[in-house]
Structures are given as structure tokens and as C-alpha cells.
Amino acid sequence: NAGVTQTPKFQVLKTGQSMTLQCAQDMNHNSMYWYRQDPGMGLRLIYYSASEGTTDKGEVPNGYNVSRLNKREFSLRLESAAPSQTSVYFCASRESSPYGYTFGSGTRLTVV
Amino acid sequence: QKEVEQNSGPLSVPEGAIASLNCTYSDRGSQSFFWYRQYSGKSPELIMFIYSNGDKEDGRFTAQLNKASQYVSLLIRDSQPSDSATYLCAVNEMDSGNTPLVFGKGTRLSVIA
């Protein structure tokens, strides 16, 4: 099915390990977003890419980096994982304003 | 700081009743408004969006927007147990090139059979 694909779906990391969360969309959307969702905190924006070749920080960028590899792909990297980064991570894409997002299925990350 | 406020709930309604979910926003320049449904352990899915004052209906769902009061609501008619989920309100400021949506923390709805 067309949409937003995130990998992996689940991951357990040890403190200090690094990893990259992958996101790809096949809807030819211009903008892509990374959010984390924690109980009681709602969806918080980490980074976004309004168009290919641009990236911007969101509300909670510390400890993360991103790469907009091409129009389809937007990856999120944790260089040195910390227990505070235990969360559910969602990637989303959007054609343009005023349309809404399409979300991926999420990555459940646990840092021990 | 742009804010979107929702009552966290839970909002409990009996099956067949109307569920009313409310959302207020701080940015008077906001232009478009979205309702997402999120089942436990799943990703948010778009139910409706609205950008003109008044009502917009889609099946059992009606979105209502009042820009003067900075208020948007979602009505669910003939509520079903399958409507039990968390409902997220999201707001977009004036169109300035795909700037991110601002989300509320969501209202948890429980429909009791």
C-alpha cells in the first residue's frame, strides 16, 4: 500500500549506542516530519524538512540529527542514545498546506 | 508559543449518543484545522480537516470551526464502541510553506456499550 514506511518497528538500544530510524514515502509529498510521542506529552516535533534539501529544528531537537536523503526519504539519527529518548517515534509527510499529514506506523524505541 | 488545548478526558459516552470533542488554539492567524484519531498502539489517522467558519460534515462526523472564538470541535453522532480512541486536534498557521502542524495532547474517548 502507498503511504509512509518506517523501519524498524521496534528497537532496544543500550545507553550510548547509535542508530538511524528510516522513513520513506511514495506519495511525492514535499515535506516530511519526525515526532516523538510520550505519555501525557502528546506529539512533539523533533525535526522537519519543508522541502528536499532543507531541514529545520522542532521543539525537541537535542540528541538527534536528520538527513533528507531525497524527496522520498527522511532519516532520524540518534548518535548516543539516552534513556530519555525512550519513546514512540512517528514520521509523517504532507503534500502541502492546507492538507494534513500522513503518518507512518511508528517505531517503538527503548533505551536501557 | 503557539498552543492547542484539549481536555484530556476520558470522555465517556453511551453507545448511540453524540460525542463532543473540543479544542482551542492560541494563534489567531491559524488557517486550517485537523482532527486525527489514534487507537492505542497505532499511529494517528486523519478524520477531517476544516478551514472555513461553520460546519463540515462527513458521515457521522461533523467538524465545527469558530475563528472569532478560536475554537474547533468534533461531533461524533451515533457513537460506537469502535470510536473509542484518542482524538488529536491539530492546527496550521497561515500558509507559509509547509510549516509544521501544532498538535493538542488529545482527548481520550470511551464509548460504553
GROMACS .gro file of C-alpha atoms in nm, chain A residues 30-31 33 35 37 40-43 45 48 50 59 90 94-106 108, chain B residues 1 32 34 36 38 41-46 49 51 88 92-105:
model
   56
   30ASN     CA    1   0.718   1.778  -0.039
   31SER     CA    2   0.750   1.796   0.338
   33TYR     CA    3   0.842   1.542   0.977
   35TYR     CA    4   0.774   1.344   1.602
   37GLN     CA    5   0.511   1.070   2.143
   40GLY     CA    6   0.094   1.277   2.873
   41MET     CA    7   0.317   1.482   2.642
   42GLY     CA    8   0.140   1.449   2.312
   43LEU     CA    9   0.323   1.465   1.980
   45LEU     CA   10   0.820   1.780   1.680
   48TYR     CA   11   1.120   1.864   0.983
   50ALA     CA   12   0.975   2.154   0.436
   59GLU     CA   13   1.055   2.164   1.965
   90PHE     CA   14   0.646   0.883   1.416
   94ARG     CA   15   0.246   1.611   0.369
   95GLU     CA   16   0.181   1.732   0.016
   96SER     CA   17   0.146   2.098   0.110
   97SER     CA   18  -0.062   2.332   0.321
   98PRO     CA   19  -0.358   2.316   0.386
   99TYR     CA   20  -0.357   1.937   0.365
  100GLY     CA   21  -0.287   1.719   0.667
  101TYR     CA   22  -0.020   1.468   0.743
  102THR     CA   23   0.001   1.102   0.660
  103PHE     CA   24   0.175   0.918   0.943
  104GLY     CA   25   0.392   0.610   0.936
  105SER     CA   26   0.318   0.322   1.169
  106GLY     CA   27   0.580   0.429   1.423
  108ARG     CA   28   0.889   0.190   1.944
  113GLN     CA   29   0.446   2.981   2.178
  144SER     CA   30  -0.657   2.515   0.879
  146PHE     CA   31  -0.743   1.891   1.162
  148TYR     CA   32  -0.692   1.284   1.396
  150GLN     CA   33  -0.540   0.742   1.730
  153GLY     CA   34  -0.065   0.144   1.998
  154LYS     CA   35  -0.136   0.278   1.649
  155SER     CA   36  -0.046   0.588   1.452
  156PRO     CA   37  -0.276   0.889   1.412
  157GLU     CA   38  -0.511   0.883   1.115
  158LEU     CA   39  -0.677   1.188   0.964
  161PHE     CA   40  -0.997   1.897   0.817
  163TYR     CA   41  -1.062   2.583   0.715
  200LEU     CA   42  -0.598   1.479   1.840
  204ASN     CA   43  -0.181   2.506   1.089
  205GLU     CA   44  -0.082   2.870   1.091
  206MET     CA   45  -0.110   3.083   0.781
  207ASP     CA   46   0.025   2.907   0.477
  208SER     CA   47   0.397   2.973   0.490
  209GLY     CA   48   0.540   2.674   0.311
  210ASN     CA   49   0.460   2.353   0.492
  211THR     CA   50   0.528   2.473   0.843
  212PRO     CA   51   0.452   2.200   1.095
  213LEU     CA   52   0.113   2.140   1.247
  214VAL     CA   53   0.075   2.212   1.617
  215PHE     CA   54  -0.099   1.927   1.799
  216GLY     CA   55  -0.302   1.920   2.115
  217LYS     CA   56  -0.234   1.641   2.362
   0.00000   0.00000   0.00000
